[in-house]
Tab-separated table of C-alpha atoms in Angstrom:
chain	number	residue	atom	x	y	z
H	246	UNK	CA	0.000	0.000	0.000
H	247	UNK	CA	1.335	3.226	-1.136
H	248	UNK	CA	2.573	5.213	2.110
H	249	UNK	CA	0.757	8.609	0.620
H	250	UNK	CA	-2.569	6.048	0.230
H	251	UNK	CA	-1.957	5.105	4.160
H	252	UNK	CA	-1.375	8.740	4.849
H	253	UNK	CA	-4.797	9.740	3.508
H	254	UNK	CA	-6.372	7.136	5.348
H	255	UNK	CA	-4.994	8.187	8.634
H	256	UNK	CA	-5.626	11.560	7.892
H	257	UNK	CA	-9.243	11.217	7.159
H	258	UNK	CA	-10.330	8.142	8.970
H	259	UNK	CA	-12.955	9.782	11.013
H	260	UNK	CA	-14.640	11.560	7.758
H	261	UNK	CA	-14.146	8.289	5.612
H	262	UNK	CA	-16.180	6.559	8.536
H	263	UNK	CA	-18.763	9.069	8.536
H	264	UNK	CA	-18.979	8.745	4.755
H	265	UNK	CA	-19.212	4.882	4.977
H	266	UNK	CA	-21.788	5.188	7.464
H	267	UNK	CA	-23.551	8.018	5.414
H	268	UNK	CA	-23.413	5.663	2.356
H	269	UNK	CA	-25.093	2.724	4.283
H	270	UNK	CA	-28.110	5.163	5.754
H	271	UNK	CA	-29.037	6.474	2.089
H	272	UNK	CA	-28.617	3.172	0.680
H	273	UNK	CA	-31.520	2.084	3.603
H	274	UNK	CA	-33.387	5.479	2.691
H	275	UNK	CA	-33.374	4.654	-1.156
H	276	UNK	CA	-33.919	1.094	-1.273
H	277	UNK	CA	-35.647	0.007	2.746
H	278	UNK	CA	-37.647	3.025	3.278
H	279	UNK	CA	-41.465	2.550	3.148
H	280	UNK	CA	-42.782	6.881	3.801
H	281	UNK	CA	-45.329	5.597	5.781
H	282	UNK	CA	-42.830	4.738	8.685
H	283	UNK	CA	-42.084	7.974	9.696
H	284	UNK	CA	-39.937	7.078	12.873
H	285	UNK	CA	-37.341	5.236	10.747
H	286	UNK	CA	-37.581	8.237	7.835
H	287	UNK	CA	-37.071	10.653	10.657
H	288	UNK	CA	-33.959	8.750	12.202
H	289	UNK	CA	-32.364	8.672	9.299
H	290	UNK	CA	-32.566	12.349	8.463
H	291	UNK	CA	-31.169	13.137	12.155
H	292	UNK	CA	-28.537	10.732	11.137
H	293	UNK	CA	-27.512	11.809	7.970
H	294	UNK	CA	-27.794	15.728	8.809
H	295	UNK	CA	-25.360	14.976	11.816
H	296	UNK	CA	-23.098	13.272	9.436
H	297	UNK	CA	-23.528	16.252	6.879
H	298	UNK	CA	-22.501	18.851	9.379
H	299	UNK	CA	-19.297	16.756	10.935
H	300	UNK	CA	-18.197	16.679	7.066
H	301	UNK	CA	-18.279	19.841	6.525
H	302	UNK	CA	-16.633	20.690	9.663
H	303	UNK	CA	-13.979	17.980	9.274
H	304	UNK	CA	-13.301	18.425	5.637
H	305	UNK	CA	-14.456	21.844	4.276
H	306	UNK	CA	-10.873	22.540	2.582
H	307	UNK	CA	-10.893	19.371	1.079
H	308	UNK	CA	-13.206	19.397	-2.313
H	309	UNK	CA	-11.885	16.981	-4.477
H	310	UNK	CA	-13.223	14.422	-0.787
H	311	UNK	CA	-16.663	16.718	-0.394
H	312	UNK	CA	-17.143	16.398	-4.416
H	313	UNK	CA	-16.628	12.521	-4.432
H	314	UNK	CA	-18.638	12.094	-1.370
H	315	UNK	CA	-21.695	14.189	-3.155
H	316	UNK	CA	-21.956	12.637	-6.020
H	317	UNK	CA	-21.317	8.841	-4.669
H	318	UNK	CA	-24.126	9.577	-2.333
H	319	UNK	CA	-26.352	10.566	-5.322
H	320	UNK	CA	-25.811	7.582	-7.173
H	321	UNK	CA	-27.019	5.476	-4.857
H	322	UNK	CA	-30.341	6.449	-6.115
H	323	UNK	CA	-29.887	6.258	-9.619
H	324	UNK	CA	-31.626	3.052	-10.573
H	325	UNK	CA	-34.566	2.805	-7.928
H	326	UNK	CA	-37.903	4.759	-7.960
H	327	UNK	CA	-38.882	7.342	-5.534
H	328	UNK	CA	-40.148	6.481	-2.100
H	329	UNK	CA	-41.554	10.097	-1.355
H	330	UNK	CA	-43.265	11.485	-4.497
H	331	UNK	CA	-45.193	10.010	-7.087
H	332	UNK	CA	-44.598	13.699	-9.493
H	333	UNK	CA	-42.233	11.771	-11.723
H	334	UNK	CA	-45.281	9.833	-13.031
H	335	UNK	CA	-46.569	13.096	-14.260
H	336	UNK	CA	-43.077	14.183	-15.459
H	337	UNK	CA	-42.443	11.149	-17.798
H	338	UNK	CA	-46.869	12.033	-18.990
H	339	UNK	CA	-45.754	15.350	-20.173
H	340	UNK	CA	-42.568	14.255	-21.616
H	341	UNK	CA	-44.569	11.669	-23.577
H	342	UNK	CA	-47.221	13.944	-24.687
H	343	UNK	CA	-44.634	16.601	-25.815
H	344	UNK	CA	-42.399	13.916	-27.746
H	345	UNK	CA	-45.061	12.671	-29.198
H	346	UNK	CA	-46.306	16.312	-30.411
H	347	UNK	CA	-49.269	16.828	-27.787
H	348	UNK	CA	-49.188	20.330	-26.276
H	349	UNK	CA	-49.671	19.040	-22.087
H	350	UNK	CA	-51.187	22.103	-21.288
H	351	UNK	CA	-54.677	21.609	-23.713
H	352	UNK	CA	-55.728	18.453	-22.100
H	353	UNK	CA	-55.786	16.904	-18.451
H	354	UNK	CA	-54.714	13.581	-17.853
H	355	UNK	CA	-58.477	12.482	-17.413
H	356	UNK	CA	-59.508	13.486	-20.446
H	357	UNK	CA	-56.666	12.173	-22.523
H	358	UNK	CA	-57.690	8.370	-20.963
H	359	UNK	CA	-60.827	9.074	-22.251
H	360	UNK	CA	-59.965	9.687	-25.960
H	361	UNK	CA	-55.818	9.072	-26.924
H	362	UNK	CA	-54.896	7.129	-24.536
H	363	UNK	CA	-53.399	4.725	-27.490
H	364	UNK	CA	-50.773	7.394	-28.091
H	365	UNK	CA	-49.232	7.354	-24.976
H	366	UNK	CA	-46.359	4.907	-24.174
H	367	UNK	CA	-47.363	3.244	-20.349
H	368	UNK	CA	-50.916	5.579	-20.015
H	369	UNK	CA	-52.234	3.493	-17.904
H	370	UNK	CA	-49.204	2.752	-15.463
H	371	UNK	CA	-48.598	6.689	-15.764
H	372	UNK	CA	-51.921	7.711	-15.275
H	373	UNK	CA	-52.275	5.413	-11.888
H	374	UNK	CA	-49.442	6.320	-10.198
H	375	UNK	CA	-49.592	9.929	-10.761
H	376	UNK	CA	-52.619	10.255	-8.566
H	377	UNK	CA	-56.413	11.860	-8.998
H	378	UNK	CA	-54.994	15.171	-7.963
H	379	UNK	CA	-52.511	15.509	-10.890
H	380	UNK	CA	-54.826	13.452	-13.458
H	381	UNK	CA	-57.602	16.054	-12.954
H	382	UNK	CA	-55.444	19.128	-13.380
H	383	UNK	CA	-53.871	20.816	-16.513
H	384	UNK	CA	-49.857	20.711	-16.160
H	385	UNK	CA	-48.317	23.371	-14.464
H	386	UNK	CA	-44.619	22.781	-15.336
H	387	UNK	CA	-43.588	25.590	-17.446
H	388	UNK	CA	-42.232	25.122	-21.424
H	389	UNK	CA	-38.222	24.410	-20.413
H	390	UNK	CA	-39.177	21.780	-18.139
H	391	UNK	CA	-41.594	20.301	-20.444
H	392	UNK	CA	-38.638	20.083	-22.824
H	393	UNK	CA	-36.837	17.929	-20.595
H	394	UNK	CA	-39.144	15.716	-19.530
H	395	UNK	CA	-39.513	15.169	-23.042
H	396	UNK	CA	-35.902	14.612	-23.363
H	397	UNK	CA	-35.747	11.879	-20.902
H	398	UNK	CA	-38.357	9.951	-22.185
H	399	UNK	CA	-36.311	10.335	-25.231
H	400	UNK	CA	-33.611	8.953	-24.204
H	401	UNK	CA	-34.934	6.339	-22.034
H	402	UNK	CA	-36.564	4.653	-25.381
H	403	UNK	CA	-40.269	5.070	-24.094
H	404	UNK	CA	-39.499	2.795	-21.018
H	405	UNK	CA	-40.591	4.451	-17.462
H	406	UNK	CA	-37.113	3.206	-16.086
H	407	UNK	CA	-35.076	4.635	-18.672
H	408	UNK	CA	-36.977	8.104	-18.367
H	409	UNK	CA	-36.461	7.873	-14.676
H	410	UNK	CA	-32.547	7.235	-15.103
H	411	UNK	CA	-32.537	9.895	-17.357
H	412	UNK	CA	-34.336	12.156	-15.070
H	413	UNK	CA	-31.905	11.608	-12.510
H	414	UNK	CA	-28.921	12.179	-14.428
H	415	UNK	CA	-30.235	15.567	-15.539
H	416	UNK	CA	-30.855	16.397	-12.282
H	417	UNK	CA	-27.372	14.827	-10.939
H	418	UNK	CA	-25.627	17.480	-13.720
H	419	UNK	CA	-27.279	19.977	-12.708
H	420	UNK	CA	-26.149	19.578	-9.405
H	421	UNK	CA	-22.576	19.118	-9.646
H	422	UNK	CA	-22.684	22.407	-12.230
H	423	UNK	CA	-24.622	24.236	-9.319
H	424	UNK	CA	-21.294	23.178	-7.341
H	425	UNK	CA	-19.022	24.433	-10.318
H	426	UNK	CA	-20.189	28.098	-10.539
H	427	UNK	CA	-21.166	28.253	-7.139
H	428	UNK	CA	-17.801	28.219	-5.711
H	429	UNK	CA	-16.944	30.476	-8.798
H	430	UNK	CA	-19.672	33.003	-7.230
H	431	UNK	CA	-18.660	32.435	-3.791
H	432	UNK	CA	-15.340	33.402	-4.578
H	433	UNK	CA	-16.039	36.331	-6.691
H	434	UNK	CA	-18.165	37.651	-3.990
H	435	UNK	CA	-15.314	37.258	-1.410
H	436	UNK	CA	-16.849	34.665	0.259
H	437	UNK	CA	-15.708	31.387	1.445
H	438	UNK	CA	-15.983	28.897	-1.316
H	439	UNK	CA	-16.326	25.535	0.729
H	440	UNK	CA	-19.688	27.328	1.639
H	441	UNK	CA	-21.076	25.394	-1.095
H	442	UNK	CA	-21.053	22.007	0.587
H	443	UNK	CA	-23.795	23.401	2.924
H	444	UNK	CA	-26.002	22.978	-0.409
H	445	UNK	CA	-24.062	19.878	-1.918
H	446	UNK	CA	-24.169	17.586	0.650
H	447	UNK	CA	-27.021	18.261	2.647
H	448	UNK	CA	-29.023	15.378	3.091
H	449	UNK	CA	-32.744	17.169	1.763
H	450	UNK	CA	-31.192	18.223	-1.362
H	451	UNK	CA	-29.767	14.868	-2.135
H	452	UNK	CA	-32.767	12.900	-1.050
H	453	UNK	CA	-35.526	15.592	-2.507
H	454	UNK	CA	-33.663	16.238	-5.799
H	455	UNK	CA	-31.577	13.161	-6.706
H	456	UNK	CA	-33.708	11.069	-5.297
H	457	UNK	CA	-37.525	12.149	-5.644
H	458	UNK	CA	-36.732	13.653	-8.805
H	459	UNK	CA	-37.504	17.251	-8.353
H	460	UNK	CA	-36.627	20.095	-10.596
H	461	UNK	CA	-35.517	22.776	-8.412
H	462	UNK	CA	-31.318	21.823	-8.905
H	463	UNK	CA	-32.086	21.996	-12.193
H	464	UNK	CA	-33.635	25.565	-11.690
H	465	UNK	CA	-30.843	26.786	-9.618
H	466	UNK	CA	-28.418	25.226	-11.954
H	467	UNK	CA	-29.605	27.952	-14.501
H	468	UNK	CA	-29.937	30.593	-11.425
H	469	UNK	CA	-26.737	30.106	-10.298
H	470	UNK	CA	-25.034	30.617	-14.222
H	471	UNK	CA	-27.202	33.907	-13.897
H	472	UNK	CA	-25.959	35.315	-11.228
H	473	UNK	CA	-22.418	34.323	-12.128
H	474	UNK	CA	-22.651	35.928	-15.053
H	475	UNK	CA	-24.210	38.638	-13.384
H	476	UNK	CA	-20.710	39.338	-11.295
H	477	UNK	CA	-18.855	39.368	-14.220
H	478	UNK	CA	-20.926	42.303	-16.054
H	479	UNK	CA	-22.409	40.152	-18.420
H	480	UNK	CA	-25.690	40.648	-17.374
H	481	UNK	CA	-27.210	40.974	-21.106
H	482	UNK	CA	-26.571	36.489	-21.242
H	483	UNK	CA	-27.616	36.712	-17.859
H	484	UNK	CA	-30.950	37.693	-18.575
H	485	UNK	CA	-31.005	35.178	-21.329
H	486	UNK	CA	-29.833	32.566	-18.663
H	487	UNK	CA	-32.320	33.915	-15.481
H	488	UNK	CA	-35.293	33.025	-18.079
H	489	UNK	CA	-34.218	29.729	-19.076
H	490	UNK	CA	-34.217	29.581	-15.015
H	491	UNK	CA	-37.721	30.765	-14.974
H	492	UNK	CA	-38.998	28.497	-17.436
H	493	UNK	CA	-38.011	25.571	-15.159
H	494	UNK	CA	-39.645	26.897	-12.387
H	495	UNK	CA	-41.481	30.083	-11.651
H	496	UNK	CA	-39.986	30.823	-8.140
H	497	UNK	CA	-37.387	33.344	-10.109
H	498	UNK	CA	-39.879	35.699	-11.083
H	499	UNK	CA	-40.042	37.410	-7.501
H	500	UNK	CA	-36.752	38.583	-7.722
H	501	UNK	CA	-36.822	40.352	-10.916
H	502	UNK	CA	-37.581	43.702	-9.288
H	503	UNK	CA	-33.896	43.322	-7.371
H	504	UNK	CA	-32.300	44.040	-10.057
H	505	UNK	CA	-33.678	47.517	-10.935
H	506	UNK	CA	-31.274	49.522	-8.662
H	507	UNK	CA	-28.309	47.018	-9.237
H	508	UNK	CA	-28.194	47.212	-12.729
H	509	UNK	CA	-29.978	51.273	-12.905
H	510	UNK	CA	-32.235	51.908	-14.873
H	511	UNK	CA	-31.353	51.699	-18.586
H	512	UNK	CA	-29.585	48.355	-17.957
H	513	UNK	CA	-32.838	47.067	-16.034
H	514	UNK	CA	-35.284	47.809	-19.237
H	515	UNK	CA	-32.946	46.005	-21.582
H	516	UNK	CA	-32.356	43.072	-18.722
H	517	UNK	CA	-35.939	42.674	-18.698
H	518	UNK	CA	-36.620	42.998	-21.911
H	519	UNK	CA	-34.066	39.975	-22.778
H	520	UNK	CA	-35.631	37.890	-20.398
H	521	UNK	CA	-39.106	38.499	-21.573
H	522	UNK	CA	-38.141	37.504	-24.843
H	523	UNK	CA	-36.405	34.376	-24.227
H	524	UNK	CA	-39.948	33.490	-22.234
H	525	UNK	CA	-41.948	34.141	-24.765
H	526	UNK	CA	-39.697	32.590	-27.203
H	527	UNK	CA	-39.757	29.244	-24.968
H	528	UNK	CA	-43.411	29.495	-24.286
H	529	UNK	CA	-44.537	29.909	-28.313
H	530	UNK	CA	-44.162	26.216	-28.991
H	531	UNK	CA	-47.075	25.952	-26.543
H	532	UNK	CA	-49.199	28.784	-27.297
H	533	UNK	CA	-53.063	28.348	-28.455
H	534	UNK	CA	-55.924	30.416	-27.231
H	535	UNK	CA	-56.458	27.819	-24.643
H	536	UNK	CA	-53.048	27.900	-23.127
H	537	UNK	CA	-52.829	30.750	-21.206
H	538	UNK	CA	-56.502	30.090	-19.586
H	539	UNK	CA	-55.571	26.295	-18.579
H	540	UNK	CA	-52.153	27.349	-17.079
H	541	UNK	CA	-53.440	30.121	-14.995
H	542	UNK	CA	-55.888	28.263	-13.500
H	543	UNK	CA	-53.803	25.310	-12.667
H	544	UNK	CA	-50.999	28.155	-10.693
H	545	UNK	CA	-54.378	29.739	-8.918
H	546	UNK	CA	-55.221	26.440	-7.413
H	547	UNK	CA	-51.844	26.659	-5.375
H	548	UNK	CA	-52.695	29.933	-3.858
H	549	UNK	CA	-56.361	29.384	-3.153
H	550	UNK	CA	-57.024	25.000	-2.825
H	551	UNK	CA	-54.105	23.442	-1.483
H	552	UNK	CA	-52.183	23.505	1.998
H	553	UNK	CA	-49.289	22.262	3.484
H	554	UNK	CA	-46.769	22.696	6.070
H	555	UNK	CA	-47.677	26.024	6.321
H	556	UNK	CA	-46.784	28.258	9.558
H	557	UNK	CA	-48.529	31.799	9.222
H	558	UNK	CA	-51.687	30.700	7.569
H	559	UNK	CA	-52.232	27.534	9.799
H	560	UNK	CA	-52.178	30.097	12.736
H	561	UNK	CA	-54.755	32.683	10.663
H	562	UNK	CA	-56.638	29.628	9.939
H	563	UNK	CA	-57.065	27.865	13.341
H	564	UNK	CA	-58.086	31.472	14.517
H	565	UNK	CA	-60.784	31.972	11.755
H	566	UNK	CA	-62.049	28.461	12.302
H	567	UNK	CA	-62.522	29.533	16.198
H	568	UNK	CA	-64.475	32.735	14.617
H	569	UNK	CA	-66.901	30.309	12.561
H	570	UNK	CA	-65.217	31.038	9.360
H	571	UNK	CA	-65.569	28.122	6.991
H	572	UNK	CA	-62.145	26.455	6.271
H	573	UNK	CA	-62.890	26.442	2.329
H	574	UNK	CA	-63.917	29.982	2.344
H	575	UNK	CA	-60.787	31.442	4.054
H	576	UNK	CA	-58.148	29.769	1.935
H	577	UNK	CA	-59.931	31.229	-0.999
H	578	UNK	CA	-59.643	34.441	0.846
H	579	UNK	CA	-56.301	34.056	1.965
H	580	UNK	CA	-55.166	33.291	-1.143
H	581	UNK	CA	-56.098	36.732	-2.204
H	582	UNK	CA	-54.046	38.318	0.805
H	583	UNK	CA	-50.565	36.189	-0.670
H	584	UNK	CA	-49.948	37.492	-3.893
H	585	UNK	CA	-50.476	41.334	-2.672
H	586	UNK	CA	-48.562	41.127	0.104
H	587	UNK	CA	-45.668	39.392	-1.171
H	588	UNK	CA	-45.759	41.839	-3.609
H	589	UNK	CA	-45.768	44.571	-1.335
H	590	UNK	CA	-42.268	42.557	0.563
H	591	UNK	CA	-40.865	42.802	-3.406
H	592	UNK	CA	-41.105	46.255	-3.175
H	593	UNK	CA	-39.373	47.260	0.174
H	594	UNK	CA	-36.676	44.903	-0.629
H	595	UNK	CA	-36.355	46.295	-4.359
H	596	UNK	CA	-36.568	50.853	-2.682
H	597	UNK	CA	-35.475	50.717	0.720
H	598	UNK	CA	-31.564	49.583	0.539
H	599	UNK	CA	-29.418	52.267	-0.155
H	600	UNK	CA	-26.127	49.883	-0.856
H	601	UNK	CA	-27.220	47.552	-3.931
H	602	UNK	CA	-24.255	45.068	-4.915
H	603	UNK	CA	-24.615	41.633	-5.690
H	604	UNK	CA	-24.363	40.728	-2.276
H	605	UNK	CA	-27.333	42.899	-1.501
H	606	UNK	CA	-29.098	41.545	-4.488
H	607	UNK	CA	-28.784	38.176	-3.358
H	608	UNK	CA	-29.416	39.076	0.720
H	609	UNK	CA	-32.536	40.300	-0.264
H	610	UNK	CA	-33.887	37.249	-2.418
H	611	UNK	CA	-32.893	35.720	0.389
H	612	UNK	CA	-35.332	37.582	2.366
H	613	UNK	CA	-38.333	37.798	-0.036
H	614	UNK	CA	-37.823	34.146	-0.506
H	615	UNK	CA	-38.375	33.776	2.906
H	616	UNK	CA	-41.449	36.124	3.880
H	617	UNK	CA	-42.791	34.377	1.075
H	618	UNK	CA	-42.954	30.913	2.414
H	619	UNK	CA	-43.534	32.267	5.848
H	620	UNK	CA	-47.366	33.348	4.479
H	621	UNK	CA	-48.294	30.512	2.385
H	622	UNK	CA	-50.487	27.899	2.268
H	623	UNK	CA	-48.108	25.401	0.729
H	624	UNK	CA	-44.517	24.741	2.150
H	625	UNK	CA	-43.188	21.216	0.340
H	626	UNK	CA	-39.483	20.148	1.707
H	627	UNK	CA	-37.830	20.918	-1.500
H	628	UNK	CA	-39.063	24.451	-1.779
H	629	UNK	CA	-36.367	25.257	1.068
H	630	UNK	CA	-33.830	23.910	-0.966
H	631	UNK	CA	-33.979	27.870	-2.647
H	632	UNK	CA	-33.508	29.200	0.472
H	633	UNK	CA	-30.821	27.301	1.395
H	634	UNK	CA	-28.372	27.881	-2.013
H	635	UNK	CA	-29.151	32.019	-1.167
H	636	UNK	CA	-28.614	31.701	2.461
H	637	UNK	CA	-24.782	30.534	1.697
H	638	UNK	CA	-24.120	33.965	-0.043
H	639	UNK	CA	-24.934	35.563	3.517
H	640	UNK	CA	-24.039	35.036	7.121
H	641	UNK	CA	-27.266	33.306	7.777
H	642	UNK	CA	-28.012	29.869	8.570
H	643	UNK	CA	-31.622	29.846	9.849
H	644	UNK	CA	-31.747	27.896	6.272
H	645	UNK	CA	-29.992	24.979	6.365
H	646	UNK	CA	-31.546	24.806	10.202
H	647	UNK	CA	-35.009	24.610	8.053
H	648	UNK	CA	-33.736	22.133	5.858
H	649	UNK	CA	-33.146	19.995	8.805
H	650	UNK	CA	-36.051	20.934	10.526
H	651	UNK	CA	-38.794	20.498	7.717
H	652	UNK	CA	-37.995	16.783	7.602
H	653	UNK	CA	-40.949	17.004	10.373
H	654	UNK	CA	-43.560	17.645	7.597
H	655	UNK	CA	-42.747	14.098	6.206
H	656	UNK	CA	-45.575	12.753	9.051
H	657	UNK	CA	-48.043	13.323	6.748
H	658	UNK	CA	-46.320	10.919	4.195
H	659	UNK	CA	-47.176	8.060	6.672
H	660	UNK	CA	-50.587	9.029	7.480
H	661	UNK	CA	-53.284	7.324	4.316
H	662	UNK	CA	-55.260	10.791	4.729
H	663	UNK	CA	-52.183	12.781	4.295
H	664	UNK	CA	-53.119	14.304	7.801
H	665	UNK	CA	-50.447	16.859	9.250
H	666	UNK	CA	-49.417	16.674	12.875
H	667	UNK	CA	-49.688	20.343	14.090
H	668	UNK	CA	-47.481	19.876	17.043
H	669	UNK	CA	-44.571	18.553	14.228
H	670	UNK	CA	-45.263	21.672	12.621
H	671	UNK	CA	-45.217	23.674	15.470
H	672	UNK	CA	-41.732	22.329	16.748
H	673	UNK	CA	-40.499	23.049	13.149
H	674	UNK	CA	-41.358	26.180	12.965
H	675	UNK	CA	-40.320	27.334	16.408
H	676	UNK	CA	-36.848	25.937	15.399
H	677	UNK	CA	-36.973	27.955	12.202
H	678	UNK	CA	-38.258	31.206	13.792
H	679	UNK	CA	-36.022	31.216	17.037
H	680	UNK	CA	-33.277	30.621	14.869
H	681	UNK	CA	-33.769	33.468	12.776
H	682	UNK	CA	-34.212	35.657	15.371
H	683	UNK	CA	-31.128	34.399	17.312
H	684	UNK	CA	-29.264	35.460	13.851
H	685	UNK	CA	-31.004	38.645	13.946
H	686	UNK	CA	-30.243	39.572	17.283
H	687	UNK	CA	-26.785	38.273	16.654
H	688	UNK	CA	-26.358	40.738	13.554
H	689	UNK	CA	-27.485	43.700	15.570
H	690	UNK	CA	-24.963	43.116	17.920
H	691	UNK	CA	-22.072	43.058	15.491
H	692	UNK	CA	-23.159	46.407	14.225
């Protein structure tokens, strides 16, 4: 044995064992993991978190070792379905429909059973395991990511394995190129690059993403290229970039206001101009009258119909409720409140600063991002995987504290009515908010 080989081993025993152990707890999460046993899910996010953080803390100099590590652990889930979302059904529908020329916005799942369901490669496998809630609903996964699903089912010759292997290597790219320009970012911005890890290797980003399949790396991927690009003036492909970002997932589209006093005023008109045209341009392959009606209605069902994991509303609701408001009515109320107020958070973020860097640019996504899933009805685990890539371009960490936390929300996985445990929530979200607050305070202080 090479005496540099035993040298590395003695040097990073402790973090090898971690890994090793690491390895064996998402192999048990991928491939022994039933969602409805919550105690054993929960154990091993405690696990794997702790493991995450003594990593980091052990090896944060070391990339090459934090890069291996990250993508080994994603591979374990590259050939087995997910255990805690059944959205990759849907994603391999729409990828279907759009390789086989069918615009997915013109025609719900339902309806298509009902008349082409010949045309569609595995309809009825599809169809079943996507659920009555997606089946009854127009898609509402804008034109980029429709173009990738369609991809995947490409290259995986038709066959729901192969589109799911696909899937996950998309997603798997996208992640180590979030990793790539990140650090390029992080340095740029004079920050600390092994930052990065906090994102790379934490263990609801590699099991929500890699291994339930969902889009948001590949979002980020895009965002992160943006904003890159952004800190080395070239914010004219930037804009060209942010959209492509936007047309994965919509989330981008609060921030667009930040840039007005970062890039002034001439520079903003053109920056938004660019990115309205590379939207437009990726939306026109899908565009009949129909569209834009059957879209828009499938996005107002998340402010106004659905709820989970929320903190602010569940509060506002519980006291309505103890008013004799009906539950139904106030969401549909509520749901009116959101959108105003979060525009109204846009807008002191986008006036109020006087300094307006990068930095500040990103700080303040940071913050709308936040406000914004403090008042909503609808808080899934990955959505804080946003939160956490902006958090590591500031010195906050209430973040990746809610990306630990949030695991809590996975109780109503194991319940068959998809029931929420409001205590769960409660401890969650008192983690979350004392955090934040301890940061806060701690900030102040510094000053």
């Amino acid at each position: 044995m090479p005496i540099t080989f035993k040298n590395f081993l003695k040097l990073h025993r402790i973090s090898l064992i971690l890994a090793v152990l690491s390895f064996v707890f998402y192999y048990t999460f991928a491939y022994h993991l039933d969602r409805t046993n919550f105690i054993k899910l929960l154990s091993l996010f405690i696990a794997l978190f702790f493991f995450c953080f003594k990593l980091i803390q052990f090896e944060k100099m070391n990339f090459r070792l934090l890069l291996g590590i990250g993508i080994i652990f994603r591979l374990i889930f590259l050939f087995i379905e997910p255990n805690l979302s059944q959205d990759f059904y849907r994603f391999i529908w729409d990828g279907q429909l759009v390789s086989s020329g069918i615009n997915p916005y013109l025609h719900t799942p339902d309806e298509l059973m009902q008349n082409m369901v010949s045309i569609i490669p595995n309809a009825k496998e599809l169809y079943n395991g996507m659920g009555s809630l997606s089946a009854r609903h127009y898609s509402n996964y804008p034109p980029l990511n429709q173009l990738i699903f369609a991809l995947a089912t490409i290259l995986g010759g038709k066959s729901i394995f192969g589109s799911l292997i696909a899937l996950r290597s998309i997603i798997i790219l996208a992640d180590i190129g979030i990793i790539y320009f990140g650090r390029k970012l992080l340095k740029n911005l004079n920050r600390s690059p092994h930052l990065i890890f906090w994102y790379f290797i934490n263990p609801l980003v590699i099991v929500e993403l890699t291994g339930n399949l969902h889009f948001e790396g590949v979002m980020l991927f895009f965002f992160i290229v943006a904003m890159y690009l952004l800190s080395l003036n070239k914010w004219k492909t930037a804009g060209v970039v942010l959209a492509c970002s936007i047309s994965i997932k919509l989330v981008p589209l609060l921030f667009l206001p930040l840039f007005f006093k970062y890039l002034g005023w001439k520079k903003s008109i053109v920056f938004y101009m660019i990115i309205g045209i590379t939207s437009i341009a990726l939306f026109l392959p899908f565009n009949t009258p129909e569209f834009l009606d059957n879209y828009s209605k499938t996005l107002k069902l998340w402010f106004s119909n659905f709820e989970f994991n929320s903190s602010i509303y569940n509060i506002a609701k519980k006291t309505a409720i103890h008013f004799d408001e009906k539950p139904w009515e106030f969401i549909k109320e509520y749901g009116k409140f959101t959108p105003l107020f979060t525009i109204a958070t846009v807008g002191l973020f986008t006036f109020l600063p006087k300094r307006y860097d990068l930095n500040r640019v990103l700080w303040s996504m940071m913050w709308v991002l936040t406000i914004y899933y403090f008042i909503s009805t609808t808080v899934h685990p990955w959505y804080a995987i946003f939160l956490v890539l902006l958090s590591i371009f500031t010195t906050y960490r209430y973040a990746v504290v809610w990306s630990a936390a949030i695991v809590l929300s996975y109780f109503a996985y194991s319940q068959a009515d998809f029931k929420e445990n409001l205590w769960l929530l409660g401890i969650e979200y008192i983690s979350v908010y004392g955090y934040l607050f301890y940061e806060i305070i701690a900030h102040n202080n510094k000053k």
